[in-house]
Amino acid sequence: MQLAPPSAPASSRLPKSATVDLLGADFPWRLVLENTIVGISYMQNRRFLWVNTRMAEIFGYSPDELDGELVRKLYVTQEDYDDVGRLMAGYPHDGFYTHERAMACKNGSLIWCRISGRLLRRKDISGPSVWVVQDLTDKKTAEDELRRLNQQLEHTIEKRTSNLRRTNETLHAEIERRRTLQATSAATGEKFRTLFRHLPLGVLVIDAEGAILEVNRTLQSYLGAQSRTRLEELLDDGSRVALPDGQTASLSSLLRRHAAERLGVERFEFAWIRAPGRLRHITAIGAPLATTRRGVVFTFADVTESRRQREREHEQQAALAHASRLSLMGQMASALAHELGQPLNACQSYLSGIRHRLNAEQLDLQELDQVLEKASTHLDQAAEIIRNVRGFVSRRKPLFESVSLVELIDRTLLLLRQPIRAVGVQIDVVSDPANDPFPDARCNAIEIQQVFTNLLINAVEAMDDAGTTDPRITIRLGADSRGMLTLDVSDNGPGVPEALIPRLCDPYVTTKPAGLGMGLMISRTIVESHGGSLRHISQRGAGATFRFALPAWRNP
Ligand code: ADP
């Protein structure tokens, strides 16, 4: 250290306090200044005149190394250096200046310092000044760390807050969703409950033991039960369900059987006896309960009205078919009279022959027996024709039975023998050898005979009207790919007029002056009511062919 100790300036600046006085002029100022924990320097014109050991140490210099150097050495940039120079020139606070900033060490590293300086002569910028430097690096590092931690904390808090906010929002949304769901579910539940109560179908839910779980009003009204207790009584009443064999049973036994047998979805029908003579026809479907609880759901539909309607339709159809048969008979009356006339005339001539012989007393008993035998045969023939006609025009309930179509053809040809003969039609009956013996059909014999008669008369009339030479009708028995029995009636007449084909089975379609145009329409209705079909399948220019198909009889 080459400079004089700062005793002179220090003493001139030190307050004239008692302490100073006490310390005395020989106090070891230099020693104290050298050993403080802050850096102290004495400067002029921004150049170090004296630097204490601590100051040199702070900046990584050896003692005395900074003496005489410009303070610029310790500034990181020229800009920093100029900045501080400018600030010092202003000296706003009584020639006192302090600042904190990063300063450069000898080895180029930076340290954070608080620097406080004071001009020893006020406003004399180029006069001496004293500077104290505190190494704030640790503090700064700690502060930075603290700030960083604070920031981290803030960031974490922010993140957590935002997470919390998001969770909160999600929670709110979930609560809202659940509330809506609950409301919807309650509404849906209510909707279903209302639907269940007012469904125009009866519904009954029973468990596996047959105990009622649910029942709706419609079923109560079907069964005529005002209350649940009454319903239970009625269900157990053994005289309420009319069985097809004429017996009665309780509805609960019917339902319990279904539940016990655990049938899948099963449909059944029964007649409910509401009061003596008052039946309700009910169709029911039972299905296993699709829940963890075992049981069955039964749905009931009152089909009394539709059944009555169906019966009325059947009756109407039968009446129409009957009327049409009567009309057919009317058309055939003269042919039948002729047909009956023949055996009756024969009988008459046999009888008059017998009388003649009796009068002449020429009759032996053996001859009489032979003649009576012949007369009886003719009468049988007449009786057969009458039976056939009677059967044809009778109005029996249309029952489905097992019918031999071969016999039905014979009977019909017998009935139509006269017109067939009159027009000179040759009839061939062909049956597929693969179907020998030909299976019986499931049908109502009279109605199917009516259809067949219609087709034969149409064929005979068409050929007669067209003057077909060598008129022929082929009746072919067979079976189609669906296993239905088929009966084709083909003729070699003029065929159905082209324009008529699309509406052939419509009512009132006729080309005959006295025709009604109902025959094919009624025939089709009859065949379809048997589950069969009637179609015109002619090839162009090859006469007319009509095919009707009927289900075969299957043993029940
Ligand atoms: P209708 O015999 O009273 O006319 P249908 O319904 O039985 O009533 O027959 C309708 C029409 O179909 C007949 O008028 C005729 O023109 C035509 N038709 C029916 N069968 C034949 C056939 N085998 N050949 C030619 N035309 C036919």
Coordinates of C-alpha atoms in Angstrom, one line a residue, residues 29-500:
W29 CA -7.8 2.8 12.0
R30 CA -5.9 1.1 9.3
L31 CA -6.0 -2.2 11.1
V32 CA -9.7 -2.0 11.6
L33 CA -10.3 -0.9 8.0
E34 CA -8.1 -3.7 6.7
N35 CA -10.0 -6.3 8.7
T36 CA -13.6 -5.4 8.2
I37 CA -15.8 -7.9 6.5
V38 CA -16.8 -5.4 3.8
G39 CA -14.6 -4.2 1.1
I40 CA -13.5 -0.6 1.4
S41 CA -11.7 1.6 -1.1
Y42 CA -10.5 5.1 -1.3
M43 CA -10.7 6.6 -4.8
Q44 CA -10.3 9.6 -6.8
N45 CA -11.3 10.2 -10.4
R46 CA -12.7 6.7 -10.4
R47 CA -9.3 5.3 -9.8
F48 CA -8.4 3.3 -6.7
L49 CA -6.1 5.0 -4.3
W50 CA -6.4 2.5 -1.6
V51 CA -8.2 -0.9 -1.5
N52 CA -8.6 -3.0 1.7
T53 CA -7.7 -6.6 1.7
R54 CA -11.3 -7.7 1.9
M55 CA -12.2 -5.7 -1.2
A56 CA -9.3 -7.2 -3.2
E57 CA -10.4 -10.6 -1.9
I58 CA -14.0 -10.1 -3.0
F59 CA -12.9 -9.5 -6.5
G60 CA -10.3 -12.2 -6.5
Y61 CA -7.3 -9.8 -6.5
S62 CA -4.2 -10.0 -4.3
P63 CA -3.8 -7.2 -1.8
D64 CA -2.5 -4.0 -3.5
E65 CA -3.3 -5.4 -7.0
L66 CA -6.1 -2.9 -7.5
D67 CA -4.3 0.1 -6.2
G68 CA -4.0 2.7 -8.9
E69 CA -6.4 0.9 -11.2
L70 CA -9.5 2.3 -12.8
V71 CA -12.7 1.0 -11.2
R72 CA -13.8 0.1 -14.8
K73 CA -12.0 -3.1 -14.2
L74 CA -14.7 -4.2 -11.8
Y75 CA -17.7 -3.3 -14.1
V76 CA -19.0 -6.0 -16.3
T77 CA -19.6 -3.7 -19.3
Q78 CA -18.6 -0.2 -20.3
E79 CA -22.2 0.7 -20.3
D80 CA -22.5 -0.2 -16.6
Y81 CA -19.4 1.8 -15.9
D82 CA -20.8 4.9 -17.8
D83 CA -24.2 4.6 -16.1
V84 CA -22.7 4.7 -12.7
G85 CA -20.5 7.6 -13.7
R86 CA -23.5 9.5 -14.9
L87 CA -25.4 8.8 -11.7
M88 CA -22.5 9.9 -9.6
A89 CA -22.3 13.2 -11.5
G90 CA -25.9 13.9 -10.4
Y91 CA -25.3 13.2 -6.7
P92 CA -28.8 13.5 -5.7
H93 CA -28.5 12.5 -2.0
D94 CA -26.0 14.5 -0.3
G95 CA -23.1 13.1 -2.3
F96 CA -24.1 9.6 -1.2
Y97 CA -24.6 6.9 -3.7
T98 CA -25.5 3.3 -3.4
H99 CA -26.4 0.6 -5.8
E100 CA -26.6 -3.2 -6.2
R101 CA -25.4 -4.8 -9.3
A102 CA -23.3 -7.7 -10.7
M103 CA -19.6 -6.9 -10.8
A104 CA -16.8 -8.6 -12.5
C105 CA -14.1 -10.6 -10.7
K106 CA -10.6 -11.0 -11.9
N107 CA -11.3 -14.5 -13.2
G108 CA -14.3 -13.2 -15.2
S109 CA -16.9 -14.6 -12.9
L110 CA -19.7 -12.3 -11.7
I111 CA -20.6 -11.5 -8.1
W112 CA -23.5 -9.5 -6.9
C113 CA -22.5 -6.5 -4.8
R114 CA -24.0 -3.7 -2.9
I115 CA -21.8 -0.6 -3.5
S116 CA -22.1 2.5 -1.5
G117 CA -20.0 5.5 -2.1
R118 CA -19.6 9.1 -0.8
L119 CA -17.7 12.1 -2.1
L120 CA -15.5 13.4 0.6
R121 CA -15.9 16.9 -0.8
R122 CA -19.5 17.6 -1.6
K123 CA -20.2 18.1 -5.3
D124 CA -16.6 17.6 -6.1
I125 CA -16.9 14.8 -8.5
S126 CA -13.3 14.6 -9.2
G127 CA -12.4 14.8 -5.5
P128 CA -11.7 11.8 -3.2
S129 CA -14.4 9.3 -2.4
V130 CA -14.8 6.3 -0.1
W131 CA -16.6 3.1 -1.3
V132 CA -17.9 0.2 0.6
V133 CA -18.5 -3.0 -1.2
Q134 CA -20.6 -5.9 0.2
D135 CA -20.5 -9.2 -1.4
L136 CA -24.2 -10.0 -1.8
T137 CA -23.6 -13.2 -3.9
D138 CA -24.7 -15.5 -1.1
K139 CA -27.5 -13.3 -0.1
K140 CA -28.4 -12.8 -3.8
T141 CA -28.1 -16.5 -4.4
A142 CA -30.3 -17.1 -1.4
E143 CA -32.7 -14.5 -2.6
D144 CA -32.6 -15.8 -6.1
E145 CA -33.2 -19.3 -4.7
L146 CA -35.9 -17.9 -2.5
R147 CA -37.4 -16.1 -5.5
R148 CA -37.1 -19.2 -7.6
L149 CA -38.6 -21.3 -4.8
N150 CA -41.3 -18.6 -4.5
Q151 CA -41.9 -18.6 -8.1
Q152 CA -41.9 -22.4 -8.1
L153 CA -44.3 -22.3 -5.2
E154 CA -46.4 -19.8 -7.0
H155 CA -46.3 -21.8 -10.1
T156 CA -47.1 -24.9 -8.2
I157 CA -49.9 -23.1 -6.4
E158 CA -51.1 -21.7 -9.6
K159 CA -50.9 -25.1 -11.2
R160 CA -52.7 -26.7 -8.2
T161 CA -55.2 -23.9 -8.2
S162 CA -55.9 -24.3 -11.9
N163 CA -56.0 -28.1 -11.4
L164 CA -58.3 -27.6 -8.5
R165 CA -60.4 -25.2 -10.5
R166 CA -60.5 -27.7 -13.3
T167 CA -61.4 -30.5 -10.9
N168 CA -64.0 -28.3 -9.4
E169 CA -65.4 -27.5 -12.7
T170 CA -65.4 -31.2 -13.7
L171 CA -67.0 -32.0 -10.4
H172 CA -69.7 -29.3 -10.9
A173 CA -70.3 -30.6 -14.4
E174 CA -70.5 -34.2 -13.1
I175 CA -72.9 -33.1 -10.3
E176 CA -75.0 -31.3 -12.9
R177 CA -74.8 -34.3 -15.3
R178 CA -75.9 -36.6 -12.5
R179 CA -78.6 -34.2 -11.4
T180 CA -79.9 -34.1 -15.1
L181 CA -79.5 -37.9 -15.3
Q182 CA -81.4 -38.3 -12.1
A183 CA -84.1 -36.0 -13.3
T184 CA -84.2 -37.7 -16.7
S185 CA -84.2 -41.1 -15.1
A186 CA -86.9 -40.1 -12.8
A187 CA -88.8 -38.6 -15.7
T188 CA -88.2 -41.8 -17.8
G189 CA -89.1 -44.0 -14.8
E190 CA -92.3 -42.0 -14.4
K191 CA -92.9 -42.1 -18.2
F192 CA -92.5 -45.9 -18.2
R193 CA -94.7 -46.2 -15.1
T194 CA -97.4 -44.1 -16.8
L195 CA -97.0 -46.1 -20.0
F196 CA -97.2 -49.3 -18.1
R197 CA -100.4 -48.2 -16.3
H198 CA -102.1 -46.9 -19.4
L199 CA -100.8 -49.3 -22.0
P200 CA -103.7 -50.6 -24.2
L201 CA -102.3 -54.1 -23.5
G202 CA -102.6 -56.0 -20.3
V203 CA -99.3 -56.6 -18.5
L204 CA -98.6 -59.0 -15.6
V205 CA -95.2 -59.7 -14.1
I206 CA -94.8 -62.7 -11.9
D207 CA -91.8 -64.2 -10.1
A208 CA -90.6 -67.7 -10.5
E209 CA -93.0 -68.8 -7.7
G210 CA -95.9 -67.2 -9.4
A211 CA -96.3 -64.2 -7.0
I212 CA -97.5 -61.1 -8.7
L213 CA -94.8 -58.4 -9.0
E214 CA -96.6 -55.9 -11.2
V215 CA -100.0 -55.7 -12.9
N216 CA -101.5 -52.9 -15.0
R217 CA -105.0 -51.5 -15.1
T218 CA -105.7 -52.8 -18.6
L219 CA -105.3 -56.4 -17.5
Q220 CA -107.6 -55.7 -14.5
S221 CA -110.2 -54.3 -16.9
Y222 CA -109.8 -57.3 -19.3
L223 CA -110.4 -59.7 -16.5
G224 CA -113.1 -57.6 -14.8
A225 CA -111.2 -57.0 -11.6
Q226 CA -111.8 -53.7 -9.8
S227 CA -109.0 -54.2 -7.3
R228 CA -105.8 -56.1 -6.9
T229 CA -107.4 -58.5 -4.3
R230 CA -110.2 -59.2 -6.7
L231 CA -107.7 -59.8 -9.4
E232 CA -105.8 -62.4 -7.3
E233 CA -109.1 -64.1 -6.5
L234 CA -110.0 -64.2 -10.2
L235 CA -106.6 -65.5 -11.3
D236 CA -107.0 -68.4 -8.9
D237 CA -110.6 -69.1 -9.9
G238 CA -110.6 -72.6 -11.6
S239 CA -113.7 -71.9 -13.6
R240 CA -112.5 -68.8 -15.5
V241 CA -110.4 -70.1 -18.4
A242 CA -112.3 -72.1 -21.1
L243 CA -110.0 -74.7 -22.5
P244 CA -110.4 -76.0 -26.1
D245 CA -111.5 -79.5 -24.7
G246 CA -114.4 -77.9 -23.0
Q247 CA -112.8 -78.1 -19.5
T248 CA -112.1 -75.0 -17.4
A249 CA -108.9 -74.0 -15.5
S250 CA -107.5 -71.1 -13.5
L251 CA -105.4 -68.5 -15.3
S252 CA -102.8 -68.6 -12.6
S253 CA -102.3 -72.3 -13.2
L254 CA -101.7 -71.6 -16.9
L255 CA -99.3 -68.8 -16.1
R256 CA -97.5 -70.7 -13.3
R257 CA -96.9 -73.6 -15.7
H258 CA -95.3 -71.2 -18.1
A259 CA -93.1 -69.7 -15.4
A260 CA -92.2 -73.2 -14.0
E261 CA -91.3 -74.7 -17.4
R262 CA -89.2 -71.6 -18.2
L263 CA -90.4 -71.6 -21.8
G264 CA -88.8 -69.0 -23.9
V265 CA -91.1 -66.4 -25.6
E266 CA -94.3 -68.3 -25.9
R267 CA -97.6 -67.2 -27.4
F268 CA -100.9 -68.7 -26.3
E269 CA -104.6 -68.0 -26.5
F270 CA -107.4 -68.6 -24.1
A271 CA -111.0 -67.7 -23.6
W272 CA -111.7 -65.8 -20.4
I273 CA -115.2 -66.4 -19.0
R274 CA -116.2 -63.0 -17.6
A275 CA -119.7 -64.1 -16.8
P276 CA -121.7 -67.1 -17.9
G277 CA -122.0 -66.9 -21.7
R278 CA -119.7 -63.9 -21.9
L279 CA -116.3 -64.8 -23.3
R280 CA -113.3 -62.7 -24.0
H281 CA -110.7 -64.1 -26.3
I282 CA -107.3 -63.2 -25.2
T283 CA -103.9 -63.7 -26.8
A284 CA -101.0 -63.7 -24.4
I285 CA -97.2 -63.7 -24.8
G286 CA -95.0 -64.8 -22.0
A287 CA -91.3 -63.9 -22.0
P288 CA -88.7 -64.5 -19.3
L289 CA -87.9 -61.4 -17.2
A290 CA -84.7 -59.9 -18.5
T291 CA -83.4 -59.0 -15.0
T292 CA -81.5 -60.7 -12.3
R293 CA -84.8 -61.6 -10.7
R294 CA -86.3 -64.7 -12.2
G295 CA -89.8 -64.4 -13.4
V296 CA -92.0 -63.9 -16.5
V297 CA -93.6 -60.9 -18.1
F298 CA -97.0 -61.6 -19.7
T299 CA -98.6 -59.3 -22.2
F300 CA -102.2 -59.8 -22.9
A301 CA -104.3 -58.5 -25.9
D302 CA -108.0 -58.7 -26.1
V303 CA -108.7 -60.2 -29.5
T304 CA -112.5 -60.7 -29.0
E305 CA -113.4 -58.0 -31.4
S306 CA -110.9 -58.9 -34.1
R307 CA -111.8 -62.5 -33.7
R308 CA -115.5 -61.7 -34.1
Q309 CA -114.6 -59.5 -37.1
R310 CA -112.7 -62.4 -38.6
E311 CA -115.6 -64.8 -38.0
R312 CA -118.0 -62.3 -39.6
E313 CA -115.6 -62.1 -42.6
H314 CA -115.5 -65.8 -42.9
E315 CA -119.3 -66.0 -42.6
Q316 CA -119.6 -63.4 -45.4
Q317 CA -117.1 -65.1 -47.5
A318 CA -118.9 -68.4 -47.0
A319 CA -122.2 -66.8 -47.8
L320 CA -120.8 -65.3 -51.0
A321 CA -119.3 -68.7 -52.0
H322 CA -122.7 -70.3 -51.3
A323 CA -124.5 -67.7 -53.4
S324 CA -122.1 -68.3 -56.1
R325 CA -122.6 -72.1 -55.9
L326 CA -126.3 -71.6 -56.1
S327 CA -125.8 -69.4 -59.2
L328 CA -123.6 -72.1 -60.7
M329 CA -126.3 -74.7 -60.0
G330 CA -128.8 -72.3 -61.7
Q331 CA -126.6 -72.3 -64.7
M332 CA -126.4 -76.1 -64.6
A333 CA -130.1 -76.7 -63.9
S334 CA -131.0 -77.8 -67.5
A335 CA -127.9 -80.0 -67.7
L336 CA -128.8 -81.6 -64.4
A337 CA -132.5 -82.0 -65.4
H338 CA -131.2 -83.8 -68.4
E339 CA -128.7 -85.8 -66.3
L340 CA -131.5 -86.9 -63.9
G341 CA -134.0 -87.5 -66.7
Q342 CA -131.9 -90.3 -68.1
P343 CA -132.0 -92.8 -65.1
L344 CA -135.6 -91.8 -64.3
N345 CA -136.7 -92.4 -67.9
A346 CA -134.8 -95.7 -67.8
C347 CA -136.7 -96.7 -64.6
Q348 CA -140.0 -95.6 -66.1
S349 CA -139.5 -97.9 -69.1
Y350 CA -138.4 -100.8 -66.9
L351 CA -141.5 -100.3 -64.7
S352 CA -143.9 -100.1 -67.6
G353 CA -142.3 -103.2 -69.1
I354 CA -142.9 -105.0 -65.8
R355 CA -146.5 -103.9 -65.7
H356 CA -147.0 -105.0 -69.4
R357 CA -145.6 -108.4 -68.6
L358 CA -147.7 -108.7 -65.4
N359 CA -150.9 -107.9 -67.3
A360 CA -150.0 -110.5 -69.9
E361 CA -149.0 -112.9 -67.1
Q362 CA -145.7 -113.5 -68.8
L363 CA -143.4 -112.6 -66.0
D364 CA -141.2 -115.1 -64.2
L365 CA -139.7 -114.1 -60.9
Q366 CA -136.1 -114.4 -62.0
E367 CA -136.7 -112.0 -64.9
L368 CA -138.6 -109.6 -62.5
D369 CA -135.6 -109.6 -60.2
Q370 CA -133.2 -108.7 -63.0
V371 CA -135.3 -105.8 -64.2
L372 CA -135.8 -104.4 -60.7
E373 CA -132.0 -104.7 -60.2
K374 CA -131.5 -102.5 -63.3
A375 CA -134.1 -100.0 -62.3
S376 CA -132.5 -99.8 -58.9
T377 CA -129.1 -99.1 -60.4
H378 CA -130.5 -96.2 -62.4
L379 CA -132.2 -94.9 -59.3
D380 CA -129.0 -95.1 -57.4
Q381 CA -127.4 -93.1 -60.1
A382 CA -130.1 -90.4 -59.9
A383 CA -129.8 -90.5 -56.1
E384 CA -126.0 -90.0 -56.4
I385 CA -126.5 -87.0 -58.6
I386 CA -129.1 -85.5 -56.2
R387 CA -126.7 -86.1 -53.3
N388 CA -123.9 -84.4 -55.2
V389 CA -126.1 -81.4 -56.0
R390 CA -127.4 -81.3 -52.4
G391 CA -123.8 -81.4 -51.0
F392 CA -122.7 -78.7 -53.5
V393 CA -125.4 -76.2 -52.6
S394 CA -125.5 -77.0 -48.9
R395 CA -124.4 -74.4 -46.4
R396 CA -122.3 -76.2 -44.0
K397 CA -119.7 -74.6 -41.8
P398 CA -116.5 -74.4 -43.7
L399 CA -114.4 -77.0 -42.0
F400 CA -110.9 -78.0 -43.1
E401 CA -110.6 -81.8 -43.5
S402 CA -108.4 -84.3 -45.2
V403 CA -109.7 -84.5 -48.8
S404 CA -108.7 -86.7 -51.7
L405 CA -108.4 -84.4 -54.7
V406 CA -108.7 -87.5 -57.0
E407 CA -112.1 -88.3 -55.6
L408 CA -113.1 -84.6 -55.7
I409 CA -112.2 -84.5 -59.4
D410 CA -114.4 -87.6 -60.1
R411 CA -117.3 -86.1 -58.2
T412 CA -117.1 -82.9 -60.0
L413 CA -116.8 -84.5 -63.4
L414 CA -119.9 -86.5 -62.6
L415 CA -121.7 -83.3 -61.8
L416 CA -120.6 -81.7 -65.1
R417 CA -121.0 -84.8 -67.2
Q418 CA -123.8 -83.3 -69.3
P419 CA -122.2 -79.9 -70.3
I420 CA -118.9 -81.7 -71.0
R421 CA -120.7 -84.2 -73.1
A422 CA -122.8 -81.6 -74.9
V423 CA -119.6 -79.7 -76.1
G424 CA -117.8 -82.9 -76.8
V425 CA -114.9 -82.1 -74.5
Q426 CA -112.3 -84.8 -73.9
I427 CA -111.0 -84.9 -70.3
D428 CA -107.6 -86.2 -69.3
V429 CA -106.6 -86.5 -65.7
V430 CA -102.8 -86.8 -65.3
S431 CA -101.0 -87.4 -62.0
D432 CA -97.3 -87.3 -61.4
P433 CA -96.2 -90.9 -60.8
A434 CA -93.8 -89.6 -58.2
N435 CA -96.8 -88.6 -56.1
D436 CA -98.6 -91.9 -56.2
P437 CA -100.8 -92.3 -54.2
F438 CA -101.6 -88.6 -54.4
P439 CA -101.6 -87.1 -50.9
D440 CA -104.8 -85.7 -49.4
A441 CA -105.2 -81.9 -49.3
R442 CA -106.2 -79.9 -46.2
C443 CA -109.3 -78.1 -47.3
N444 CA -113.0 -77.7 -47.3
A445 CA -114.2 -80.2 -49.9
I446 CA -117.3 -78.3 -51.1
E447 CA -115.5 -75.0 -51.5
I448 CA -112.6 -76.6 -53.4
Q449 CA -115.1 -78.4 -55.6
Q450 CA -116.7 -75.0 -56.3
V451 CA -113.3 -73.6 -57.4
F452 CA -112.7 -76.6 -59.6
T453 CA -116.2 -76.5 -61.1
N454 CA -115.7 -72.8 -61.9
L455 CA -112.5 -73.5 -63.7
L456 CA -114.0 -76.4 -65.7
I457 CA -117.1 -74.5 -66.7
N458 CA -115.0 -71.5 -67.8
A459 CA -112.9 -73.8 -69.9
V460 CA -115.9 -75.6 -71.4
E461 CA -117.6 -72.3 -72.1
A462 CA -114.5 -70.7 -73.7
M463 CA -114.0 -73.6 -76.0
D464 CA -117.7 -73.8 -76.8
D465 CA -117.9 -70.0 -77.6
A466 CA -114.7 -70.2 -79.7
G467 CA -116.0 -73.3 -81.5
T468 CA -112.7 -75.1 -80.7
T469 CA -112.4 -78.2 -82.7
D470 CA -111.3 -81.2 -80.7
P471 CA -111.8 -79.5 -77.4
R472 CA -109.7 -80.9 -74.6
I473 CA -109.2 -80.3 -70.9
T474 CA -106.2 -81.7 -69.0
I475 CA -106.3 -81.9 -65.2
R476 CA -102.9 -82.3 -63.8
L477 CA -102.1 -83.1 -60.2
G478 CA -98.7 -82.3 -58.8
A479 CA -96.7 -80.6 -56.1
D480 CA -94.7 -77.4 -56.1
S481 CA -91.3 -76.6 -54.6
R482 CA -92.8 -75.5 -51.3
G483 CA -94.6 -78.9 -50.9
M484 CA -98.0 -77.5 -51.8
L485 CA -100.3 -79.7 -53.8
T486 CA -101.1 -78.2 -57.2
L487 CA -104.1 -78.8 -59.5
D488 CA -103.7 -77.4 -63.1
V489 CA -106.7 -77.0 -65.3
S490 CA -105.6 -76.5 -68.9
D491 CA -107.7 -76.2 -72.1
N492 CA -106.9 -75.8 -75.7
G493 CA -109.4 -73.0 -76.2
P494 CA -108.8 -69.4 -77.3
G495 CA -107.0 -68.5 -74.0
V496 CA -107.8 -65.5 -71.7
P497 CA -107.9 -62.2 -73.7
E498 CA -104.6 -60.4 -73.2
A499 CA -106.2 -57.2 -71.8
L500 CA -108.0 -59.1 -69.2

